[in-house]
Tab-separated table of N, CA and C in Angstrom:
chain	number	residue	atom	x	y	z
A	1	UNK	N	0.855	-1.167	0.000
A	1	UNK	CA	0.000	0.000	0.000
A	1	UNK	C	0.900	1.227	0.000
A	2	UNK	N	0.646	2.097	-0.976
A	2	UNK	CA	1.510	3.264	-1.118
A	2	UNK	C	0.757	4.411	-1.780
A	3	UNK	N	1.335	5.611	-1.656
A	3	UNK	CA	0.783	6.814	-2.272
A	3	UNK	C	1.890	7.539	-3.020
A	4	UNK	N	1.532	8.136	-4.153
A	4	UNK	CA	2.429	9.004	-4.905
A	4	UNK	C	1.720	10.346	-5.026
A	5	UNK	N	2.429	11.414	-4.713
A	5	UNK	CA	1.826	12.752	-4.695
A	5	UNK	C	2.530	13.631	-5.712
A	6	UNK	N	1.746	14.339	-6.507
A	6	UNK	CA	2.253	15.321	-7.469
A	6	UNK	C	1.543	16.629	-7.168
A	7	UNK	N	2.292	17.712	-7.070
A	7	UNK	CA	1.731	19.006	-6.706
A	7	UNK	C	2.419	20.092	-7.518
A	8	UNK	N	1.618	20.956	-8.144
A	8	UNK	CA	2.134	22.087	-8.916
A	8	UNK	C	1.431	23.355	-8.464
A	9	UNK	N	2.175	24.441	-8.378
A	9	UNK	CA	1.582	25.722	-8.030
A	9	UNK	C	2.332	26.861	-8.671
A	10	UNK	N	1.596	27.920	-9.015
A	10	UNK	CA	2.177	29.113	-9.603
A	10	UNK	C	1.491	30.311	-8.974
A	11	UNK	N	2.254	31.160	-8.314
A	11	UNK	CA	1.675	32.325	-7.671
A	11	UNK	C	2.626	32.923	-6.660
A	12	UNK	N	2.069	33.693	-5.739
A	12	UNK	CA	2.844	34.335	-4.686
A	12	UNK	C	2.168	34.033	-3.361
A	13	UNK	N	2.916	33.486	-2.447
A	13	UNK	CA	2.383	33.204	-1.127
A	13	UNK	C	3.400	33.580	-0.078
A	14	UNK	N	2.931	34.000	1.054
A	14	UNK	CA	3.819	34.336	2.154
A	14	UNK	C	3.637	33.269	3.222
A	15	UNK	N	4.637	32.393	3.388
A	15	UNK	CA	4.501	31.296	4.338
A	15	UNK	C	4.173	31.785	5.744
A	16	UNK	N	3.352	31.001	6.433
A	16	UNK	CA	2.974	31.206	7.836
A	16	UNK	C	2.164	32.483	8.083
A	17	UNK	N	1.726	33.155	7.003
A	17	UNK	CA	0.904	34.346	7.194
A	17	UNK	C	-0.539	34.111	6.797
A	18	UNK	N	-0.792	33.047	6.040
A	18	UNK	CA	-2.143	32.791	5.569
A	18	UNK	C	-2.531	33.625	4.371
A	19	UNK	N	-1.539	34.242	3.707
A	19	UNK	CA	-1.861	35.067	2.543
A	19	UNK	C	-1.188	34.503	1.302
A	20	UNK	N	-1.962	34.406	0.231
A	20	UNK	CA	-1.407	33.965	-1.038
A	20	UNK	C	-2.301	34.392	-2.188
A	21	UNK	N	-1.696	34.647	-3.329
A	21	UNK	CA	-2.421	34.907	-4.571
A	21	UNK	C	-1.883	33.889	-5.568
A	22	UNK	N	-2.761	33.017	-6.038
A	22	UNK	CA	-2.331	31.946	-6.912
A	22	UNK	C	-2.998	31.998	-8.266
A	23	UNK	N	-2.201	31.728	-9.306
A	23	UNK	CA	-2.749	31.543	-10.633
A	23	UNK	C	-3.336	30.137	-10.729
A	24	UNK	N	-2.611	29.153	-10.189
A	24	UNK	CA	-3.089	27.769	-10.213
A	24	UNK	C	-2.399	26.949	-9.129
A	25	UNK	N	-3.141	26.054	-8.551
A	25	UNK	CA	-2.616	25.014	-7.673
A	25	UNK	C	-3.341	23.738	-8.068
A	26	UNK	N	-2.586	22.724	-8.375
A	26	UNK	CA	-3.190	21.455	-8.774
A	26	UNK	C	-2.383	20.310	-8.190
A	27	UNK	N	-3.074	19.245	-7.851
A	27	UNK	CA	-2.409	18.112	-7.239
A	27	UNK	C	-3.155	16.836	-7.548
A	28	UNK	N	-2.420	15.740	-7.529
A	28	UNK	CA	-3.082	14.446	-7.537
A	28	UNK	C	-2.410	13.542	-6.517
A	29	UNK	N	-3.197	12.637	-5.989
A	29	UNK	CA	-2.721	11.622	-5.059
A	29	UNK	C	-3.107	10.286	-5.659
A	30	UNK	N	-2.115	9.492	-6.010
A	30	UNK	CA	-2.367	8.160	-6.551
A	30	UNK	C	-2.197	7.155	-5.430
A	31	UNK	N	-3.239	6.377	-5.176
A	31	UNK	CA	-3.215	5.357	-4.132
A	31	UNK	C	-3.054	4.006	-4.816
A	32	UNK	N	-2.022	3.260	-4.404
A	32	UNK	CA	-1.748	1.951	-4.976
A	32	UNK	C	-1.989	0.879	-3.918
A	33	UNK	N	-2.650	-0.204	-4.308
A	33	UNK	CA	-2.890	-1.299	-3.372
A	33	UNK	C	-1.646	-2.167	-3.206
A	34	UNK	N	-0.796	-2.200	-4.227
A	34	UNK	CA	0.480	-2.909	-4.201
A	34	UNK	C	1.447	-2.103	-5.063
A	35	UNK	N	2.755	-2.295	-4.890
A	35	UNK	CA	3.710	-1.511	-5.676
A	35	UNK	C	3.406	-1.565	-7.177
A	36	UNK	N	3.250	-0.377	-7.765
A	36	UNK	CA	3.009	-0.260	-9.198
A	36	UNK	C	1.619	-0.658	-9.659
A	37	UNK	N	0.687	-0.886	-8.737
A	37	UNK	CA	-0.686	-1.292	-9.078
A	37	UNK	C	-1.652	-0.183	-8.685
A	38	UNK	N	-1.890	0.798	-9.579
A	38	UNK	CA	-2.789	1.907	-9.242
A	38	UNK	C	-4.197	1.412	-8.908
A	39	UNK	N	-4.720	1.897	-7.808
A	39	UNK	CA	-6.065	1.549	-7.377
A	39	UNK	C	-7.016	2.696	-7.687
A	40	UNK	N	-6.634	3.905	-7.256
A	40	UNK	CA	-7.455	5.082	-7.554
A	40	UNK	C	-6.579	6.326	-7.472
A	41	UNK	N	-7.053	7.380	-8.153
A	41	UNK	CA	-6.344	8.655	-8.151
A	41	UNK	C	-7.338	9.755	-7.798
A	42	UNK	N	-6.956	10.576	-6.816
A	42	UNK	CA	-7.742	11.744	-6.423
A	42	UNK	C	-7.018	12.984	-6.920
A	43	UNK	N	-7.771	13.995	-7.284
A	43	UNK	CA	-7.161	15.230	-7.742
A	43	UNK	C	-7.873	16.441	-7.186
A	44	UNK	N	-7.145	17.538	-7.128
A	44	UNK	CA	-7.720	18.837	-6.789
A	44	UNK	C	-7.097	19.871	-7.716
A	45	UNK	N	-7.854	20.903	-8.025
A	45	UNK	CA	-7.347	22.002	-8.845
A	45	UNK	C	-8.063	23.274	-8.432
A	46	UNK	N	-7.314	24.323	-8.212
A	46	UNK	CA	-7.853	25.632	-7.862
A	46	UNK	C	-7.191	26.668	-8.752
A	47	UNK	N	-8.005	27.558	-9.322
A	47	UNK	CA	-7.502	28.589	-10.228
A	47	UNK	C	-7.818	29.966	-9.669
A	48	UNK	N	-6.894	30.898	-9.861
A	48	UNK	CA	-7.087	32.288	-9.474
A	48	UNK	C	-7.693	32.424	-8.080
A	49	UNK	N	-6.950	31.974	-7.088
A	49	UNK	CA	-7.434	32.042	-5.717
A	49	UNK	C	-6.640	33.075	-4.935
A	50	UNK	N	-7.319	33.688	-3.976
A	50	UNK	CA	-6.694	34.653	-3.071
A	50	UNK	C	-6.988	34.177	-1.662
A	51	UNK	N	-5.969	34.172	-0.834
A	51	UNK	CA	-6.141	33.725	0.547
A	51	UNK	C	-5.102	32.695	0.899
A	52	UNK	N	-5.286	32.037	2.022
A	52	UNK	CA	-4.282	31.112	2.518
A	52	UNK	C	-4.496	29.673	2.146
A	53	UNK	N	-5.604	29.337	1.466
A	53	UNK	CA	-5.864	27.935	1.155
A	53	UNK	C	-4.857	27.357	0.172
A	54	UNK	N	-4.416	28.145	-0.778
A	54	UNK	CA	-3.471	27.690	-1.789
A	54	UNK	C	-2.347	28.703	-1.865
A	55	UNK	N	-1.135	28.246	-1.662
A	55	UNK	CA	-0.036	29.202	-1.715
A	55	UNK	C	1.219	28.553	-2.261
A	56	UNK	N	1.966	29.362	-2.994
A	56	UNK	CA	3.226	28.953	-3.588
A	56	UNK	C	4.106	30.181	-3.578
A	57	UNK	N	5.380	29.986	-3.333
A	57	UNK	CA	6.294	31.104	-3.509
A	57	UNK	C	6.817	30.999	-4.936
A	58	UNK	N	6.296	31.807	-5.814
A	58	UNK	CA	6.584	31.904	-7.238
A	58	UNK	C	6.159	30.638	-7.978
A	59	UNK	N	6.907	29.543	-7.858
A	59	UNK	CA	6.559	28.326	-8.583
A	59	UNK	C	7.024	27.121	-7.798
A	60	UNK	N	6.175	26.129	-7.725
A	60	UNK	CA	6.539	24.872	-7.085
A	60	UNK	C	6.014	23.722	-7.908
A	61	UNK	N	6.827	22.723	-8.091
A	61	UNK	CA	6.411	21.506	-8.790
A	61	UNK	C	7.151	20.351	-8.147
A	62	UNK	N	6.422	19.445	-7.535
A	62	UNK	CA	7.068	18.339	-6.838
A	62	UNK	C	6.389	17.023	-7.184
A	63	UNK	N	7.147	15.956	-7.035
A	63	UNK	CA	6.605	14.607	-7.149
A	63	UNK	C	7.352	13.734	-6.156
A	64	UNK	N	6.597	12.938	-5.413
A	64	UNK	CA	7.212	12.041	-4.444
A	64	UNK	C	7.438	10.675	-5.069
A	65	UNK	N	8.373	9.936	-4.520
A	65	UNK	CA	8.430	8.517	-4.867
A	65	UNK	C	7.270	7.831	-4.149
A	66	UNK	N	7.040	6.552	-4.363
A	66	UNK	CA	5.988	5.867	-3.603
A	66	UNK	C	6.252	5.955	-2.093
A	67	UNK	N	5.238	6.395	-1.358
A	67	UNK	CA	5.311	6.506	0.104
A	67	UNK	C	4.510	5.348	0.681
A	68	UNK	N	5.152	4.527	1.498
A	68	UNK	CA	4.472	3.382	2.114
A	68	UNK	C	3.393	3.881	3.069
A	69	UNK	N	2.215	3.246	2.987
A	69	UNK	CA	1.088	3.599	3.848
A	69	UNK	C	0.800	2.478	4.837
A	70	UNK	N	0.453	2.864	6.049
A	70	UNK	CA	-0.020	1.884	7.028
A	70	UNK	C	-1.451	1.487	6.627
A	71	UNK	N	-1.974	0.384	7.156
A	71	UNK	CA	-3.364	0.022	6.855
A	71	UNK	C	-4.359	1.130	7.215
A	72	UNK	N	-4.110	1.847	8.316
A	72	UNK	CA	-4.997	2.941	8.730
A	72	UNK	C	-4.928	4.097	7.740
A	73	UNK	N	-3.719	4.457	7.288
A	73	UNK	CA	-3.571	5.525	6.301
A	73	UNK	C	-4.226	5.128	4.982
A	74	UNK	N	-4.023	3.882	4.564
A	74	UNK	CA	-4.638	3.385	3.330
A	74	UNK	C	-6.156	3.483	3.413
A	75	UNK	N	-6.732	3.094	4.548
A	75	UNK	CA	-8.181	3.166	4.750
A	75	UNK	C	-8.684	4.609	4.700
A	76	UNK	N	-7.868	5.556	5.161
A	76	UNK	CA	-8.257	6.968	5.133
A	76	UNK	C	-8.494	7.470	3.713
A	77	UNK	N	-7.849	6.844	2.730
A	77	UNK	CA	-8.007	7.237	1.334
A	77	UNK	C	-9.070	6.414	0.611
A	78	UNK	N	-9.912	5.688	1.356
A	78	UNK	CA	-10.978	4.901	0.727
A	78	UNK	C	-12.039	5.839	0.144
A	79	UNK	N	-12.806	5.336	-0.810
A	79	UNK	CA	-13.853	6.141	-1.447
A	79	UNK	C	-14.867	6.648	-0.429
A	80	UNK	N	-15.276	5.794	0.500
A	80	UNK	CA	-16.288	6.213	1.473
A	80	UNK	C	-15.747	7.282	2.415
A	81	UNK	N	-14.492	7.194	2.781
A	81	UNK	CA	-13.911	8.189	3.683
A	81	UNK	C	-13.648	9.516	2.969
A	82	UNK	N	-13.321	9.484	1.685
A	82	UNK	CA	-13.009	10.703	0.930
A	82	UNK	C	-14.260	11.445	0.457
A	83	UNK	N	-15.400	10.766	0.424
A	83	UNK	CA	-16.635	11.356	-0.095
A	83	UNK	C	-17.000	12.637	0.653
A	84	UNK	N	-17.154	13.727	-0.096
A	84	UNK	CA	-17.557	15.007	0.472
A	84	UNK	C	-16.470	15.755	1.218
A	85	UNK	N	-15.242	15.289	1.147
A	85	UNK	CA	-14.149	15.910	1.900
A	85	UNK	C	-13.327	16.854	1.024
A	86	UNK	N	-12.623	17.731	1.687
A	86	UNK	CA	-11.651	18.611	1.067
A	86	UNK	C	-10.272	18.081	1.420
A	87	UNK	N	-9.368	18.091	0.452
A	87	UNK	CA	-7.986	17.661	0.684
A	87	UNK	C	-7.130	18.904	0.859
A	88	UNK	N	-6.277	18.896	1.873
A	88	UNK	CA	-5.304	19.957	2.092
A	88	UNK	C	-3.926	19.304	2.047
A	89	UNK	N	-3.115	19.681	1.054
A	89	UNK	CA	-1.769	19.120	0.887
A	89	UNK	C	-0.761	20.242	1.076
A	90	UNK	N	0.239	19.988	1.905
A	90	UNK	CA	1.301	20.968	2.114
A	90	UNK	C	2.651	20.274	1.992
A	91	UNK	N	3.523	20.838	1.156
A	91	UNK	CA	4.882	20.343	0.998
A	91	UNK	C	5.814	21.486	1.381
A	92	UNK	N	6.644	21.263	2.398
A	92	UNK	CA	7.543	22.298	2.909
A	92	UNK	C	8.991	21.866	2.724
A	93	UNK	N	9.786	22.761	2.189
A	93	UNK	CA	11.209	22.496	1.996
A	93	UNK	C	11.685	23.193	0.741
A	94	UNK	N	12.969	23.475	0.691
A	94	UNK	CA	13.550	24.155	-0.461
A	94	UNK	C	14.472	23.189	-1.187
A	95	UNK	N	14.238	23.030	-2.482
A	95	UNK	CA	15.099	22.157	-3.283
A	95	UNK	C	14.922	22.505	-4.753
A	96	UNK	N	15.889	22.117	-5.550
A	96	UNK	CA	15.838	22.329	-6.989
A	96	UNK	C	16.364	21.073	-7.658
A	97	UNK	N	15.562	20.444	-8.483
A	97	UNK	CA	15.934	19.192	-9.133
A	97	UNK	C	15.525	18.004	-8.286
A	98	UNK	N	16.086	17.922	-7.107
A	98	UNK	CA	15.685	16.905	-6.136
A	98	UNK	C	16.136	17.361	-4.760
A	99	UNK	N	15.554	16.787	-3.765
A	99	UNK	CA	15.885	17.138	-2.390
A	99	UNK	C	14.891	16.500	-1.455
A	100	UNK	N	14.937	16.923	-0.206
A	100	UNK	CA	14.027	16.376	0.791
A	100	UNK	C	13.058	17.451	1.254
A	101	UNK	N	11.833	17.019	1.539
A	101	UNK	CA	10.803	17.941	2.008
A	101	UNK	C	9.844	17.192	2.916
A	102	UNK	N	9.020	17.949	3.599
A	102	UNK	CA	8.004	17.397	4.493
A	102	UNK	C	6.649	17.448	3.792
A	103	UNK	N	5.844	16.392	3.970
A	103	UNK	CA	4.534	16.296	3.341
A	103	UNK	C	3.480	16.078	4.419
A	104	UNK	N	2.412	16.880	4.355
A	104	UNK	CA	1.274	16.705	5.255
A	104	UNK	C	0.002	16.731	4.423
A	105	UNK	N	-0.877	15.759	4.665
A	105	UNK	CA	-2.178	15.720	3.997
A	105	UNK	C	-3.258	15.660	5.068
A	106	UNK	N	-4.196	16.605	4.974
A	106	UNK	CA	-5.356	16.646	5.862
A	106	UNK	C	-6.615	16.412	5.043
A	107	UNK	N	-7.604	15.769	5.657
A	107	UNK	CA	-8.948	15.692	5.094
A	107	UNK	C	-9.830	16.575	5.957
A	108	UNK	N	-10.627	17.417	5.316
A	108	UNK	CA	-11.479	18.368	6.026
A	108	UNK	C	-12.925	18.072	5.650
A	109	UNK	N	-13.776	17.870	6.657
A	109	UNK	CA	-15.184	17.569	6.369
A	109	UNK	C	-15.981	18.853	6.202
A	110	UNK	N	-17.272	18.724	5.916
A	110	UNK	CA	-18.143	19.867	5.667
A	110	UNK	C	-18.314	20.791	6.854
A	111	UNK	N	-18.002	20.301	8.065
A	111	UNK	CA	-18.105	21.123	9.274
A	111	UNK	C	-16.771	21.743	9.670
A	112	UNK	N	-15.734	21.558	8.832
A	112	UNK	CA	-14.432	22.166	9.112
A	112	UNK	C	-13.523	21.343	10.004
A	113	UNK	N	-13.959	20.146	10.400
A	113	UNK	CA	-13.095	19.285	11.213
A	113	UNK	C	-12.034	18.663	10.315
A	114	UNK	N	-10.784	18.677	10.774
A	114	UNK	CA	-9.707	18.114	9.966
A	114	UNK	C	-9.167	16.837	10.598
A	115	UNK	N	-8.697	15.963	9.721
A	115	UNK	CA	-8.108	14.697	10.131
A	115	UNK	C	-6.794	14.562	9.369
A	116	UNK	N	-5.694	14.453	10.097
A	116	UNK	CA	-4.405	14.258	9.444
A	116	UNK	C	-4.304	12.804	9.001
A	117	UNK	N	-4.116	12.592	7.696
A	117	UNK	CA	-4.048	11.224	7.189
A	117	UNK	C	-2.644	10.836	6.736
A	118	UNK	N	-1.775	11.820	6.534
A	118	UNK	CA	-0.402	11.520	6.156
A	118	UNK	C	0.494	12.641	6.652
A	119	UNK	N	1.585	12.268	7.308
A	119	UNK	CA	2.565	13.238	7.773
A	119	UNK	C	3.930	12.568	7.704
A	120	UNK	N	4.738	13.002	6.758
A	120	UNK	CA	6.063	12.427	6.578
A	120	UNK	C	7.089	13.556	6.534
A	121	UNK	N	8.222	13.304	7.133
A	121	UNK	CA	9.322	14.274	7.161
A	121	UNK	C	10.498	13.741	6.351
A	122	UNK	N	11.179	14.636	5.658
A	122	UNK	CA	12.390	14.286	4.932
A	122	UNK	C	12.179	13.297	3.802
A	123	UNK	N	11.086	13.454	3.055
A	123	UNK	CA	10.808	12.581	1.915
A	123	UNK	C	11.612	13.071	0.710
A	124	UNK	N	12.278	12.168	0.034
A	124	UNK	CA	13.022	12.514	-1.173
A	124	UNK	C	12.033	12.891	-2.271
A	125	UNK	N	12.215	14.053	-2.879
A	125	UNK	CA	11.310	14.573	-3.908
A	125	UNK	C	12.091	14.892	-5.173
A	126	UNK	N	11.363	14.957	-6.281
A	126	UNK	CA	11.930	15.512	-7.506
A	126	UNK	C	11.102	16.742	-7.851
A	127	UNK	N	11.722	17.695	-8.544
A	127	UNK	CA	11.050	18.940	-8.895
A	127	UNK	C	11.791	20.103	-8.282
A	128	UNK	N	11.046	21.090	-7.832
A	128	UNK	CA	11.674	22.230	-7.199
A	128	UNK	C	10.665	23.177	-6.593
A	129	UNK	N	11.078	23.825	-5.518
A	129	UNK	CA	10.278	24.866	-4.888
A	129	UNK	C	11.186	25.687	-3.988
A	130	UNK	N	10.744	26.913	-3.698
A	130	UNK	CA	11.555	27.805	-2.863
A	130	UNK	C	11.313	27.606	-1.375
A	131	UNK	N	10.099	27.333	-0.957
A	131	UNK	CA	9.848	27.155	0.470
A	131	UNK	C	8.684	26.226	0.742
A	132	UNK	N	7.542	26.508	0.137
A	132	UNK	CA	6.338	25.755	0.458
A	132	UNK	C	5.364	25.816	-0.714
A	133	UNK	N	4.737	24.693	-0.994
A	133	UNK	CA	3.650	24.655	-1.970
A	133	UNK	C	2.481	23.983	-1.280
A	134	UNK	N	1.317	24.577	-1.442
A	134	UNK	CA	0.142	24.088	-0.734
A	134	UNK	C	-1.065	24.162	-1.662
A	135	UNK	N	-1.916	23.157	-1.566
A	135	UNK	CA	-3.154	23.161	-2.352
A	135	UNK	C	-4.286	22.631	-1.470
A	136	UNK	N	-5.437	23.244	-1.593
A	136	UNK	CA	-6.628	22.797	-0.868
A	136	UNK	C	-7.799	22.878	-1.808
A	137	UNK	N	-8.561	21.804	-1.872
A	137	UNK	CA	-9.747	21.797	-2.716
A	137	UNK	C	-10.549	20.531	-2.522
A	138	UNK	N	-11.731	20.534	-3.097
A	138	UNK	CA	-12.633	19.388	-3.015
A	138	UNK	C	-11.999	18.185	-3.679
A	139	UNK	N	-12.026	17.036	-3.018
A	139	UNK	CA	-11.469	15.800	-3.570
A	139	UNK	C	-12.298	15.357	-4.771
A	140	UNK	N	-11.631	15.097	-5.869
A	140	UNK	CA	-12.297	14.595	-7.068
A	140	UNK	C	-11.666	13.261	-7.442
A	141	UNK	N	-12.486	12.257	-7.671
A	141	UNK	CA	-11.994	10.958	-8.114
A	141	UNK	C	-11.678	11.070	-9.600
A	142	UNK	N	-10.419	10.866	-9.972
A	142	UNK	CA	-9.993	10.982	-11.357
A	142	UNK	C	-10.036	9.619	-12.043
A	143	UNK	N	-9.554	8.592	-11.362
A	143	UNK	CA	-9.598	7.250	-11.938
A	143	UNK	C	-9.753	6.221	-10.834
A	144	UNK	N	-10.317	5.104	-11.235
A	144	UNK	CA	-10.505	4.001	-10.286
A	144	UNK	C	-10.301	2.693	-10.992
């Protein structure tokens, strides 16, 4: 059981202030039941947003290698658990080409309650960003 995360953002955000102006923030989370066996893919995309929900310092584009999931984390990404939820993805760290960064994924229900479903530190990434890339939006099932 594993997850692969891809996140792209273009805009201006000020970390830890809750302020950002974004042209686009888009992400997908691919959940695999076994190595290399895609089970489902969730995506989010937000365009022309102002505020702290989506922020990037100039440009961020990252992709993780497969991240091993515990049975509880895998269950958190089930269709029934994701239904009606908002995904909040945050990748923190500075790198260009490749490097290490921290990844946090929250699920937020309609009442604003959040549940942390993934929190990893020092994950090897490819891509680049200056400090932080973040995307928040309604979970959409892209493939199953």
